[in-house]
JSON list of C-alpha atoms and ligand atoms in Angstrom, two decimals:
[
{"chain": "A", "resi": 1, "resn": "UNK", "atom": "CA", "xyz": [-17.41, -28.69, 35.30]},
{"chain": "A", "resi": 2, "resn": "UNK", "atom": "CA", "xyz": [-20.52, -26.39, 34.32]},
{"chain": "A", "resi": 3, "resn": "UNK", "atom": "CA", "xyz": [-20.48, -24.58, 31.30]},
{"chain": "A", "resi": 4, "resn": "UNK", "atom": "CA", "xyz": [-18.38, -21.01, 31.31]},
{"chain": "A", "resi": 5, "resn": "UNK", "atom": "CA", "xyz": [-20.07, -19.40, 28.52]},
{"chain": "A", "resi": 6, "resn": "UNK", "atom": "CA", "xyz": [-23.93, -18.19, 29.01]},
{"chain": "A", "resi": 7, "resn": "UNK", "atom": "CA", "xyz": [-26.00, -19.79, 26.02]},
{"chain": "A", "resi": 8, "resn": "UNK", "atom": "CA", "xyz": [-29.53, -17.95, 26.73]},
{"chain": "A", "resi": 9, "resn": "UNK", "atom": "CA", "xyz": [-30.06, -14.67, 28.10]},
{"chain": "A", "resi": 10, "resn": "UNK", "atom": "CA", "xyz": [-29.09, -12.74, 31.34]},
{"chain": "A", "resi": 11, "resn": "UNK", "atom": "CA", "xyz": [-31.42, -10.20, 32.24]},
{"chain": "A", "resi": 12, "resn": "UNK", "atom": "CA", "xyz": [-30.16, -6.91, 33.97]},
{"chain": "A", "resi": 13, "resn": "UNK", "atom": "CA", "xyz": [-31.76, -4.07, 35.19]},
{"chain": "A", "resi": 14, "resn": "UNK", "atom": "CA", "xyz": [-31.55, -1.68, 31.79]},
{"chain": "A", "resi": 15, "resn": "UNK", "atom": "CA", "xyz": [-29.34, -4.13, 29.77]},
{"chain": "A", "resi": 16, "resn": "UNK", "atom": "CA", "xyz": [-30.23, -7.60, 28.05]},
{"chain": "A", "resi": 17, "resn": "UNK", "atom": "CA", "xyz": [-26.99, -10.35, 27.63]},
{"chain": "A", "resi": 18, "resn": "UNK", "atom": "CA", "xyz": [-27.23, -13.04, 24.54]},
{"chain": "A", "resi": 19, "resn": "UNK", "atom": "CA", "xyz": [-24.82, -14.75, 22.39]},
{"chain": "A", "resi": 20, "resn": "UNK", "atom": "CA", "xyz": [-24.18, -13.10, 19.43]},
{"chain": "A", "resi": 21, "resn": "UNK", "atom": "CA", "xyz": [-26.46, -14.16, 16.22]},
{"chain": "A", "resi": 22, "resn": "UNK", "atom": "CA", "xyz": [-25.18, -13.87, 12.37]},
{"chain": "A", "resi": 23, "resn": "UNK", "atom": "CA", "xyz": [-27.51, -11.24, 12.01]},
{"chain": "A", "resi": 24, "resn": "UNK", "atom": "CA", "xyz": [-25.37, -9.05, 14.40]},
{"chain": "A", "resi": 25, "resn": "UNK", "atom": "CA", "xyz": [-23.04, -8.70, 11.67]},
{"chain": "A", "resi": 26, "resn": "UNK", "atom": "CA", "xyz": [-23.84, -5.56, 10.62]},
{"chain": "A", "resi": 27, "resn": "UNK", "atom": "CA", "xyz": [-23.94, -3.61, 13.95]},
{"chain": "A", "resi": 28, "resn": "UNK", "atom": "CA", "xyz": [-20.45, -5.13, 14.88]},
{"chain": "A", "resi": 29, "resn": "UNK", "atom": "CA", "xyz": [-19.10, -3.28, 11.57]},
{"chain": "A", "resi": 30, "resn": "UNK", "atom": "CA", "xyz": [-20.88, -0.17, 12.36]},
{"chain": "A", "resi": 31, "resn": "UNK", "atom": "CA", "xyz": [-19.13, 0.08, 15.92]},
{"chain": "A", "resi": 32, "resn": "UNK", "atom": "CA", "xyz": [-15.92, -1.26, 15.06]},
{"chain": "A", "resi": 33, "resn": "UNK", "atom": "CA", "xyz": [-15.83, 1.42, 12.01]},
{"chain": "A", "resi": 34, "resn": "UNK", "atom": "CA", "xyz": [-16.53, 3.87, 14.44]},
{"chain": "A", "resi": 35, "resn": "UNK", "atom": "CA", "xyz": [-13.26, 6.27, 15.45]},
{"chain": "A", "resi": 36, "resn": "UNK", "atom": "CA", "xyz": [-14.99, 7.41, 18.64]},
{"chain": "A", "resi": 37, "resn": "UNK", "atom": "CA", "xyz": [-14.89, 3.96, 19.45]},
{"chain": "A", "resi": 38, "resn": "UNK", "atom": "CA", "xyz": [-12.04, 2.49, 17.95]},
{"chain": "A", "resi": 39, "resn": "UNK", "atom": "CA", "xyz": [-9.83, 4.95, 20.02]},
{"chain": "A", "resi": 40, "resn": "UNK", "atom": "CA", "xyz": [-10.29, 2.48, 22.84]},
{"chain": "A", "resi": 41, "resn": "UNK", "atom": "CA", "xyz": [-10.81, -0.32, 21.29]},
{"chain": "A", "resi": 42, "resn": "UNK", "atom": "CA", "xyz": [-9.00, -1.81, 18.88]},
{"chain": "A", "resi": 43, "resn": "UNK", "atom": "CA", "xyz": [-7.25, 1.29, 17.36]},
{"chain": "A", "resi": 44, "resn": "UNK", "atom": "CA", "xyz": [-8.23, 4.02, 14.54]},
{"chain": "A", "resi": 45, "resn": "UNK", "atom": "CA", "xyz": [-6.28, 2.32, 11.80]},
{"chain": "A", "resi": 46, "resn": "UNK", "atom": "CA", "xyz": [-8.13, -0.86, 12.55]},
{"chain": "A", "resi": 47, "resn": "UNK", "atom": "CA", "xyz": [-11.25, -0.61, 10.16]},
{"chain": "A", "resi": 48, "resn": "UNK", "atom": "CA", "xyz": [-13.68, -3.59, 9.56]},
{"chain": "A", "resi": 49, "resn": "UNK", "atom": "CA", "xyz": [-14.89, -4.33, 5.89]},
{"chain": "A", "resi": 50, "resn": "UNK", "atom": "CA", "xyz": [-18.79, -6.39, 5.47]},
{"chain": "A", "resi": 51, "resn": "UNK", "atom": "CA", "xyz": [-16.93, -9.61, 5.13]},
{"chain": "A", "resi": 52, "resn": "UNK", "atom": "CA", "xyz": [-14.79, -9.03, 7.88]},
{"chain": "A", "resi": 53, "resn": "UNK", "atom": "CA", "xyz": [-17.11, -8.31, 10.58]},
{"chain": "A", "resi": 54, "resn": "UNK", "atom": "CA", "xyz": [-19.66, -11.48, 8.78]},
{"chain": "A", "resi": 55, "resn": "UNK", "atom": "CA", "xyz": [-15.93, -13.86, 9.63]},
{"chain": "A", "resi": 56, "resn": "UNK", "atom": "CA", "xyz": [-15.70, -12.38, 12.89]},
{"chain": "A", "resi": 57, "resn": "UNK", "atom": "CA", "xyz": [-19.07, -13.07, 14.09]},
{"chain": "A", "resi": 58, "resn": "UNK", "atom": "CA", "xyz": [-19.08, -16.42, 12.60]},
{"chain": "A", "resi": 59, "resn": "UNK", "atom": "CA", "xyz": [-16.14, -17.06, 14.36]},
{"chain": "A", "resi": 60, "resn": "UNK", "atom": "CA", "xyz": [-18.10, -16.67, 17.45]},
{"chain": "A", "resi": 61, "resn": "UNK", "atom": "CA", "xyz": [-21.08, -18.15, 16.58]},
{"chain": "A", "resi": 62, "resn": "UNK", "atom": "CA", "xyz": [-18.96, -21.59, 16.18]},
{"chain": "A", "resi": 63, "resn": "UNK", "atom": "CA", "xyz": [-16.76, -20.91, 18.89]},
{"chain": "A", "resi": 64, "resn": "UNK", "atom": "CA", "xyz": [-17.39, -23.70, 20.96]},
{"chain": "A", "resi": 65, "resn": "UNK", "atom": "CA", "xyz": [-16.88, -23.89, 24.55]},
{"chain": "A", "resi": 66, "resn": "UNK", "atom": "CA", "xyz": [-13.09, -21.27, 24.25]},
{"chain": "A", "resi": 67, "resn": "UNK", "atom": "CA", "xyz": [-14.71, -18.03, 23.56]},
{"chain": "A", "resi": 68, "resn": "UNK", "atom": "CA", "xyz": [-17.83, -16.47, 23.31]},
{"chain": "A", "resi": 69, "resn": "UNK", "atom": "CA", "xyz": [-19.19, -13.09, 22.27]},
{"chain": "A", "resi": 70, "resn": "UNK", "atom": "CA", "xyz": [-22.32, -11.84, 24.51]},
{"chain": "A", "resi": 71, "resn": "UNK", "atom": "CA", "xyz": [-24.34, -8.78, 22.60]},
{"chain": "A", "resi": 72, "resn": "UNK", "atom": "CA", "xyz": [-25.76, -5.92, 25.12]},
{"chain": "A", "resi": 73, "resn": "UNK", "atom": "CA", "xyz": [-29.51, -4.80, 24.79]},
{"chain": "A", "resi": 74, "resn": "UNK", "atom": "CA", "xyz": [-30.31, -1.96, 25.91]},
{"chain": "A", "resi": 75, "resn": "UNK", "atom": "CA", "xyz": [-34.41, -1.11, 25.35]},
{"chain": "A", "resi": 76, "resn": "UNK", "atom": "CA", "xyz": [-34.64, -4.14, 22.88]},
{"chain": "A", "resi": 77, "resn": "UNK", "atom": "CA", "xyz": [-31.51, -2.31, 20.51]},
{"chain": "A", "resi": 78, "resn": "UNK", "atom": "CA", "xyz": [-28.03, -3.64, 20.59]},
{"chain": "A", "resi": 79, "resn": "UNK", "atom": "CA", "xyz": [-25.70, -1.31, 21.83]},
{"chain": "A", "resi": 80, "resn": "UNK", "atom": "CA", "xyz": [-22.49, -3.15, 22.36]},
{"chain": "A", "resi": 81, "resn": "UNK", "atom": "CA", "xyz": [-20.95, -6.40, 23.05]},
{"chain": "A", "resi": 82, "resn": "UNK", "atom": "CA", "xyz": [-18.80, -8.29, 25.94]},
{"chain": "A", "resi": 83, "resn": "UNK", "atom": "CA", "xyz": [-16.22, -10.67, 24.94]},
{"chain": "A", "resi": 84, "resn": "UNK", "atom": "CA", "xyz": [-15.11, -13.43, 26.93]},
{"chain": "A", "resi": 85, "resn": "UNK", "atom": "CA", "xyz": [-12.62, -16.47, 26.59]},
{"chain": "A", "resi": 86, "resn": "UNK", "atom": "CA", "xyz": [-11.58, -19.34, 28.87]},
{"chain": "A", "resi": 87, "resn": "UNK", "atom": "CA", "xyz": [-8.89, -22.18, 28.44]},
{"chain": "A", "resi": 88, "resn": "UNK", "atom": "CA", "xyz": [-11.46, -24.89, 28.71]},
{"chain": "A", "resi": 89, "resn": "UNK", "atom": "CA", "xyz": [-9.32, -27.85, 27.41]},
{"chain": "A", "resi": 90, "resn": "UNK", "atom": "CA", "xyz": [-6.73, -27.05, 29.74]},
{"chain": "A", "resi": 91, "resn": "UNK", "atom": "CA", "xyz": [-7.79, -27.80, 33.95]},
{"chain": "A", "resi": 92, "resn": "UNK", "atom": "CA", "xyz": [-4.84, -26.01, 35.52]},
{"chain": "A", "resi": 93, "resn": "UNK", "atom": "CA", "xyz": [-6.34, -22.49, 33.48]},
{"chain": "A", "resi": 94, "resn": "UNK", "atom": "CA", "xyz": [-10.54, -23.56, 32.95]},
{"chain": "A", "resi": 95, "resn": "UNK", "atom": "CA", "xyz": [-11.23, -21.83, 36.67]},
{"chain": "A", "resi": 96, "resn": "UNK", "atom": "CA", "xyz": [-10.37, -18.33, 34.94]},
{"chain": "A", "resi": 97, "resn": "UNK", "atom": "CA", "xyz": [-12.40, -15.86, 32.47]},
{"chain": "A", "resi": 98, "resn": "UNK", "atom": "CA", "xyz": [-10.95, -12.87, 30.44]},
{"chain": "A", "resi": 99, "resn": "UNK", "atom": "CA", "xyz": [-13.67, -9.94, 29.55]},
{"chain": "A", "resi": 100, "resn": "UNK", "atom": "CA", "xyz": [-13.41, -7.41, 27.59]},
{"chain": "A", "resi": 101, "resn": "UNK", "atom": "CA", "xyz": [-16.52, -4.58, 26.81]},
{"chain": "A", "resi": 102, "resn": "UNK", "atom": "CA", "xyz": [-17.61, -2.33, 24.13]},
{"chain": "A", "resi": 103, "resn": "UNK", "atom": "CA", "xyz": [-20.58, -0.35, 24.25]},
{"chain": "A", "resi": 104, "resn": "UNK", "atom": "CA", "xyz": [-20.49, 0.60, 20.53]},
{"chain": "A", "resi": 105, "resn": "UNK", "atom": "CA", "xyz": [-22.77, 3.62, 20.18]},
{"chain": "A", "resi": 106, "resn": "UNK", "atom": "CA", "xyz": [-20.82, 6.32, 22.14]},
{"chain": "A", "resi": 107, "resn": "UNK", "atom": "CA", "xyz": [-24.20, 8.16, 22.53]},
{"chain": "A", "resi": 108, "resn": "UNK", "atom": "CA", "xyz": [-25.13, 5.53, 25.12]},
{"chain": "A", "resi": 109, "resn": "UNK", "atom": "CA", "xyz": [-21.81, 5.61, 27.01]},
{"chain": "A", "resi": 110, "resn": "UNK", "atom": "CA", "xyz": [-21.78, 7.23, 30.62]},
{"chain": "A", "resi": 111, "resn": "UNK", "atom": "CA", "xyz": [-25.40, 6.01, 31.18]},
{"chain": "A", "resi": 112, "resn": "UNK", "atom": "CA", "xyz": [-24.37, 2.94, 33.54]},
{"chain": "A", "resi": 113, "resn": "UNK", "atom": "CA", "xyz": [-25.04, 0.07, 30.57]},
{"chain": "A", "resi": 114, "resn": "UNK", "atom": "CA", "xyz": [-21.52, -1.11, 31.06]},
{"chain": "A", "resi": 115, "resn": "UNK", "atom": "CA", "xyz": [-22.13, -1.14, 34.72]},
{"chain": "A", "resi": 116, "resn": "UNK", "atom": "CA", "xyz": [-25.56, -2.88, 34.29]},
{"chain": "A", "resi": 117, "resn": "UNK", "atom": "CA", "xyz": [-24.15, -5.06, 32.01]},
{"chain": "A", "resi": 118, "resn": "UNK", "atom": "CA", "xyz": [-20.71, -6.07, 33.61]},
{"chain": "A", "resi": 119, "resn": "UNK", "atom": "CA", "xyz": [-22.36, -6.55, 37.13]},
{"chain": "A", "resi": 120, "resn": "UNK", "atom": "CA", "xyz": [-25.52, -9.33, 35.76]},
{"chain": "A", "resi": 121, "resn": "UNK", "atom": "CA", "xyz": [-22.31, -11.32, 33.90]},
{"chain": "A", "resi": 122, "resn": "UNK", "atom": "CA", "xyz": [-20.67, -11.48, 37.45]},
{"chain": "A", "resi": 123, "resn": "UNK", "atom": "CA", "xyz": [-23.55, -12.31, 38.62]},
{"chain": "A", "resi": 124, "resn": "UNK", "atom": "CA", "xyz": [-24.12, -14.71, 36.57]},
{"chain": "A", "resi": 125, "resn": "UNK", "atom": "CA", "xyz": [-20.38, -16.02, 36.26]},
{"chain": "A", "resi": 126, "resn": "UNK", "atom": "CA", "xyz": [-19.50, -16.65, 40.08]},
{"chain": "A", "resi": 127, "resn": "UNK", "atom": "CA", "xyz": [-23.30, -18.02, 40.59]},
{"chain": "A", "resi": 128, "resn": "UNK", "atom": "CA", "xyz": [-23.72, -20.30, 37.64]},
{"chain": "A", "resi": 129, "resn": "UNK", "atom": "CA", "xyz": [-20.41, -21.73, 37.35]},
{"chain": "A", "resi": 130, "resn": "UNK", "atom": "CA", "xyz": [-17.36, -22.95, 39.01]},
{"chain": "A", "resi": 131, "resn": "UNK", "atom": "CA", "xyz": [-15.32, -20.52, 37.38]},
{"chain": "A", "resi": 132, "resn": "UNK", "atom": "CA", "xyz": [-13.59, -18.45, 40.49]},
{"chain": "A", "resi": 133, "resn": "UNK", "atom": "CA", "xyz": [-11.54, -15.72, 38.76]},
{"chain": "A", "resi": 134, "resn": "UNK", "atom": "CA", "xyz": [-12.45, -13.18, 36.03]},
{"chain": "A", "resi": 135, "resn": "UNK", "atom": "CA", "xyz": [-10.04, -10.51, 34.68]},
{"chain": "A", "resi": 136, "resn": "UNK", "atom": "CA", "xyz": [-9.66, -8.07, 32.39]},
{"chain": "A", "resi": 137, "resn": "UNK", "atom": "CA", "xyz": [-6.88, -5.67, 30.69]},
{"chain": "A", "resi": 138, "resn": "UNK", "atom": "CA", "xyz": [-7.70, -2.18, 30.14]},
{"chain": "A", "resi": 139, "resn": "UNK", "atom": "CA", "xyz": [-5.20, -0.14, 29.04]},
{"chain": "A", "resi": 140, "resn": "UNK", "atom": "CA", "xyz": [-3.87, 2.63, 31.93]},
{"chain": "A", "resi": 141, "resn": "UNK", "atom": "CA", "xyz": [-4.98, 5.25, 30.07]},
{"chain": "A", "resi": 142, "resn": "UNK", "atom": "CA", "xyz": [-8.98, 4.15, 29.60]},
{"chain": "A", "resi": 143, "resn": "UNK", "atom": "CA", "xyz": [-9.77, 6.10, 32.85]},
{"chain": "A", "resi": 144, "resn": "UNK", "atom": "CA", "xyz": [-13.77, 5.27, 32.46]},
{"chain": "A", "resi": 145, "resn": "UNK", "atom": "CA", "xyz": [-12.88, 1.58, 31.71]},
{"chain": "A", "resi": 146, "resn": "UNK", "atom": "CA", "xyz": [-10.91, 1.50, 34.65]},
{"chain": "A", "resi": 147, "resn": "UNK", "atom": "CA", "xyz": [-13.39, 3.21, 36.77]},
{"chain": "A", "resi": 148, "resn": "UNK", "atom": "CA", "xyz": [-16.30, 1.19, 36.07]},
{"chain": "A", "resi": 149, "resn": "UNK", "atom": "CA", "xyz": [-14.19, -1.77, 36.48]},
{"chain": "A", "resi": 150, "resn": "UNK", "atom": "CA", "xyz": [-13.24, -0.80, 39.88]},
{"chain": "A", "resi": 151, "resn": "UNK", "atom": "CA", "xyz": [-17.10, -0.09, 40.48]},
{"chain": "A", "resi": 152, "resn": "UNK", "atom": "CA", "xyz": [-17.92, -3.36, 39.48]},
{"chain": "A", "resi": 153, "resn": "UNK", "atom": "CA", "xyz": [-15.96, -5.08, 41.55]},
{"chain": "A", "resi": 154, "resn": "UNK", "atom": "CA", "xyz": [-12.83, -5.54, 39.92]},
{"chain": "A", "resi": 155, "resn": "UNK", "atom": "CA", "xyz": [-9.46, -4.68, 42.06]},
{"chain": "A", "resi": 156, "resn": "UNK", "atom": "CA", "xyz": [-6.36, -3.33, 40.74]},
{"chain": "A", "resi": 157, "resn": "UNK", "atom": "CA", "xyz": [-3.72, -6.20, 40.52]},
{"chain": "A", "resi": 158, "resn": "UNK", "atom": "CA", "xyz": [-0.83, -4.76, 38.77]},
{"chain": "A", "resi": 159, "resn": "UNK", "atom": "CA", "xyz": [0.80, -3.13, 35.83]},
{"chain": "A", "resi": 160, "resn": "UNK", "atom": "CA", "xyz": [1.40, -5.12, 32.74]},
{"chain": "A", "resi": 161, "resn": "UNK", "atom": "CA", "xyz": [3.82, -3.48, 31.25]},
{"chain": "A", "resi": 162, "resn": "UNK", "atom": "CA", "xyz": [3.85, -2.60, 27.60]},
{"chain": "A", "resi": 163, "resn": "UNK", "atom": "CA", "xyz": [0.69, -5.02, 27.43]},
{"chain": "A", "resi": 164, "resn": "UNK", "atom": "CA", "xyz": [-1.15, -3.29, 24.47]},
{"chain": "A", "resi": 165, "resn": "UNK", "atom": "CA", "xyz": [-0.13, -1.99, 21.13]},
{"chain": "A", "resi": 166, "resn": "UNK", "atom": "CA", "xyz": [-2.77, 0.44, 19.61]},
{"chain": "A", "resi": 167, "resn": "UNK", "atom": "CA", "xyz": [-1.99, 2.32, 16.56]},
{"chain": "A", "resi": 168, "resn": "UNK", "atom": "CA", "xyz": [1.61, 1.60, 16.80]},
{"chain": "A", "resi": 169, "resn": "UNK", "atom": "CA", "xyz": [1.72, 3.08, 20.40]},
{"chain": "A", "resi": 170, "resn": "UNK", "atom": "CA", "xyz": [2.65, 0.87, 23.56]},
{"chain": "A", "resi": 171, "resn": "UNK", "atom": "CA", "xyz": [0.08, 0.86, 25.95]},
{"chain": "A", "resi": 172, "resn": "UNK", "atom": "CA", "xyz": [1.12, 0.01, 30.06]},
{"chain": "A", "resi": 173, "resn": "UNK", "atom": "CA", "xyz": [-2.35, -1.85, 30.98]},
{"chain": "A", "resi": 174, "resn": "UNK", "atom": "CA", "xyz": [-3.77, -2.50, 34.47]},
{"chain": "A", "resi": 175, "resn": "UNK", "atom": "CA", "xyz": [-4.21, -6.61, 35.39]},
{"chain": "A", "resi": 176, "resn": "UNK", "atom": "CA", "xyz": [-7.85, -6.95, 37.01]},
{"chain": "A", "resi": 177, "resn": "UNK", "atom": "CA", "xyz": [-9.44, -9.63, 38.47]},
{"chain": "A", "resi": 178, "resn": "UNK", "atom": "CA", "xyz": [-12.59, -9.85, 40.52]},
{"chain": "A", "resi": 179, "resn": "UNK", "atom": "CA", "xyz": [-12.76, -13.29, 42.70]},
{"chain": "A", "resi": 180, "resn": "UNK", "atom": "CA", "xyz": [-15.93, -14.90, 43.43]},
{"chain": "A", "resi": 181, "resn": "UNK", "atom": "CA", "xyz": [-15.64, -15.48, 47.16]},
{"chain": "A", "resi": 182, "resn": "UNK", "atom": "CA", "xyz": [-14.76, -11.52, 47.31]},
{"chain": "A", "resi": 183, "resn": "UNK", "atom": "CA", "xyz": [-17.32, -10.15, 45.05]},
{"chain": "A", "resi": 184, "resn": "UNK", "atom": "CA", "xyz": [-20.26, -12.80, 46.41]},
{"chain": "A", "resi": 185, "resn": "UNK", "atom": "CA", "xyz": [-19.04, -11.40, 49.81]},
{"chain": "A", "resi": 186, "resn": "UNK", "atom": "CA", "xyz": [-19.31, -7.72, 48.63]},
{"chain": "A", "resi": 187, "resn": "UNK", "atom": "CA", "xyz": [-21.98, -7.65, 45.38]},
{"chain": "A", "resi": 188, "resn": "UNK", "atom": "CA", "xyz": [-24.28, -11.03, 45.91]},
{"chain": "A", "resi": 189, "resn": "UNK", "atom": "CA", "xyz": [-26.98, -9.81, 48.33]},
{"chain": "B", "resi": 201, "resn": "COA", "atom": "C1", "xyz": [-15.83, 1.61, 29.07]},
{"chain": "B", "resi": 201, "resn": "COA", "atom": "C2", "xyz": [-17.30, 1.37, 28.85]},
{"chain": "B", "resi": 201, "resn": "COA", "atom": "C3", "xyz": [-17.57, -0.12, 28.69]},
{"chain": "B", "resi": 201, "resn": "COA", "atom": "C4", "xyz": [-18.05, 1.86, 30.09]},
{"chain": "B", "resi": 201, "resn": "COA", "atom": "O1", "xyz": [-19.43, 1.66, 29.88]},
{"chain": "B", "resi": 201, "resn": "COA", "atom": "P1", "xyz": [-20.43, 2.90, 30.11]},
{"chain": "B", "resi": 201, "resn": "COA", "atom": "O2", "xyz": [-21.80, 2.38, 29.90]},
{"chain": "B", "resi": 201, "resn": "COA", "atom": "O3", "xyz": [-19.99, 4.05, 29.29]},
{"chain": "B", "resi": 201, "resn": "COA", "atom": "O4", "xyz": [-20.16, 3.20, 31.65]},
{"chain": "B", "resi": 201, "resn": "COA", "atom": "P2", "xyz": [-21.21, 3.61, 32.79]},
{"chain": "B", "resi": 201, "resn": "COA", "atom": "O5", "xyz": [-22.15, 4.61, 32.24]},
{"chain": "B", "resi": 201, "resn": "COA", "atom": "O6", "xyz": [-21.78, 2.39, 33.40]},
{"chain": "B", "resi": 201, "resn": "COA", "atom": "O7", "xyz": [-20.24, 4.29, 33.87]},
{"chain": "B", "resi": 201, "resn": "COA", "atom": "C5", "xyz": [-19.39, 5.34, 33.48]},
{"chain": "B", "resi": 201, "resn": "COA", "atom": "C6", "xyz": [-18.63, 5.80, 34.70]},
{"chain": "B", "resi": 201, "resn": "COA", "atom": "O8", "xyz": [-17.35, 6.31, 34.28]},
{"chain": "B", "resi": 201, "resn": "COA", "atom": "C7", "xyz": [-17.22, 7.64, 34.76]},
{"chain": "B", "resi": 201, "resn": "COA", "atom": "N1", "xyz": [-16.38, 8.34, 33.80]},
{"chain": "B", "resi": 201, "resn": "COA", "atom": "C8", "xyz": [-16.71, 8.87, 32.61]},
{"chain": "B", "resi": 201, "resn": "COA", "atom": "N2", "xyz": [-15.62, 9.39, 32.01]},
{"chain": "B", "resi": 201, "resn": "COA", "atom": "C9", "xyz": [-14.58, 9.17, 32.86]},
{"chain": "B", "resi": 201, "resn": "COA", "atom": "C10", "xyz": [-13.20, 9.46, 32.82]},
{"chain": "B", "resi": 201, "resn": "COA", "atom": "N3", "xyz": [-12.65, 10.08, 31.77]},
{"chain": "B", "resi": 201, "resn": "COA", "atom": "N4", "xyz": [-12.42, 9.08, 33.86]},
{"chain": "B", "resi": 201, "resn": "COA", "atom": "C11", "xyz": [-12.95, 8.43, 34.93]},
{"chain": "B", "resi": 201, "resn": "COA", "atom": "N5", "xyz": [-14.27, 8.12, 35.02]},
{"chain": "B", "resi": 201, "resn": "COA", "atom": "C12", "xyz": [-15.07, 8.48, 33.99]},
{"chain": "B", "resi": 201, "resn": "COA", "atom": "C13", "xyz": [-18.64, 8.14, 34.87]},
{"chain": "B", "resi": 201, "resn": "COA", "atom": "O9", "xyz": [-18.72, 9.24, 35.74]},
{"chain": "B", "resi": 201, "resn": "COA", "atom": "C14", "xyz": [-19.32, 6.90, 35.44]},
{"chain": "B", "resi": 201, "resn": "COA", "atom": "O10", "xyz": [-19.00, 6.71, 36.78]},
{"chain": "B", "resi": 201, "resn": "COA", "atom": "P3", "xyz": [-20.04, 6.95, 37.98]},
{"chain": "B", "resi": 201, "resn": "COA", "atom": "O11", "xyz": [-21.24, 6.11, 37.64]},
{"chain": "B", "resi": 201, "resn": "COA", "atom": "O12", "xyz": [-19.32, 6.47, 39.21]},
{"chain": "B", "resi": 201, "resn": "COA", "atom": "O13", "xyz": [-20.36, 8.41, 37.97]},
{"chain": "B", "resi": 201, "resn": "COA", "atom": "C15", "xyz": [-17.83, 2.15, 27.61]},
{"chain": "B", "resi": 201, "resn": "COA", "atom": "O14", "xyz": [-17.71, 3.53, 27.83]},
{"chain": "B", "resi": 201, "resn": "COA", "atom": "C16", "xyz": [-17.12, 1.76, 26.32]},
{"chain": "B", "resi": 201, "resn": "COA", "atom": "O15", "xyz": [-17.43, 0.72, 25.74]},
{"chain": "B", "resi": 201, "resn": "COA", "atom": "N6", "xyz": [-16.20, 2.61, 25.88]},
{"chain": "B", "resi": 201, "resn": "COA", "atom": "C17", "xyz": [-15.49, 2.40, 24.58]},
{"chain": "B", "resi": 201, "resn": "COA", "atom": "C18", "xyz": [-14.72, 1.07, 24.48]},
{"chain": "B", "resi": 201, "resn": "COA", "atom": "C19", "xyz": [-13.90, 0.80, 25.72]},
{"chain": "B", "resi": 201, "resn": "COA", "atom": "O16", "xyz": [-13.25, 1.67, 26.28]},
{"chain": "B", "resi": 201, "resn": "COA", "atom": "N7", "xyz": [-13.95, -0.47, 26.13]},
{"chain": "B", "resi": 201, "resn": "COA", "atom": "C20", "xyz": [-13.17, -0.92, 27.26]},
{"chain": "B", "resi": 201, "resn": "COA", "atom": "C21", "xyz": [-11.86, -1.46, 26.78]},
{"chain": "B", "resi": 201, "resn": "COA", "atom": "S1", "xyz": [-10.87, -2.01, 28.15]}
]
């Protein structure tokens, strides 16, 4: 089994993939304090103190081979992040990856990053390791996040029902998986 998790770089065309350092601490609170950003994300009455987002990087940073937490370059200045997270320890599951994306300055959003970004970790996913399935959740009502999902190579699997609760609200969300054979087929030229 070859590693899941990138532990150097992926270059893109505009964006730059790496793990996620200590020192990212303080961008992660800026963007997760952010309500522009939090209203997809994790929710506005989520809010993310200094010692909060310092735990929640370190929690990456010694994450091991079950998660991992990629930060997105754009020009040499983080701009977001991409999370990912595998059951490793467990064969039947280790063949699939969850993702989920934040580009966490909403000046740079709608300037294909999260397409850059999200097509080099495919990329680098179905060609660098055996893993054959990646998915992610958005929540219906994300129509970019669905959309550039979709353009990435992601298809529409289903409807999980009541999947996310944001702010107290239940959320339907949209199951989406991209599968290597397909996307090498469609994207790996
Ligand atoms: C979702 C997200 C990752 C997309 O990254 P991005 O860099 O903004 O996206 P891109 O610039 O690569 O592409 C944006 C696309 O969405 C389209 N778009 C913008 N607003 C849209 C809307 N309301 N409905 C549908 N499509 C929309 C753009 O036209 C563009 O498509 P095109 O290239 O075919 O014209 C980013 O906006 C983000 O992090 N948003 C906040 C957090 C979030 O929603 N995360 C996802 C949680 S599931």
């Amino acid at each position: 089994m070859r590693p899941v998790f990138p532990t150097g770089r992926i270059f893109a065309a505009a964006t730059l993939l790496r793990p996620v350092l200590t020192e990212d601490a303080g961008h992660i609170k800026t963007w997760l304090n952010n309500p522009d950003v939090m209203r997809f994300w994790g929710g506005l009455s989520e809010t993310v103190s200094d010692e909060q987002s310092r735990t929640w990087v370190a929690g990456y940073v010694s994450a091991g081979n079950q998660k991992a937490c990629l930060v997105i370059e754009a020009g040499g200045v983080p701009v977001g992040f991409i999370l990912l997270s595998c059951e490793t320890g467990d064969a039947n599951y280790r063949h699939k990856v969850e993702v989920d994306i934040c580009i966490g300055d909403p000046s740079r959003w709608n300037s294909g990053l999260g397409t850059d970004a999200l097509t080099a970790l495919l990329r680098w996913i179905f060609t660098s390791t055996d893993v054959v399935r990646v998915f992610l959740q958005p929540r219906s009502v994300n129509a970019r996040a669905v959309h550039v999902y979709e353009k990435v190579g992601f298809k529409k699997e289903g409807t999980v029902r009541k999947g996310e609760m944001i702010d107290g609200v239940l959320y339907d969300c949209v199951m989406m998986g991209a599968l290597r054979d397909e996307w090498l087929a469609e994207f790996g030229r």
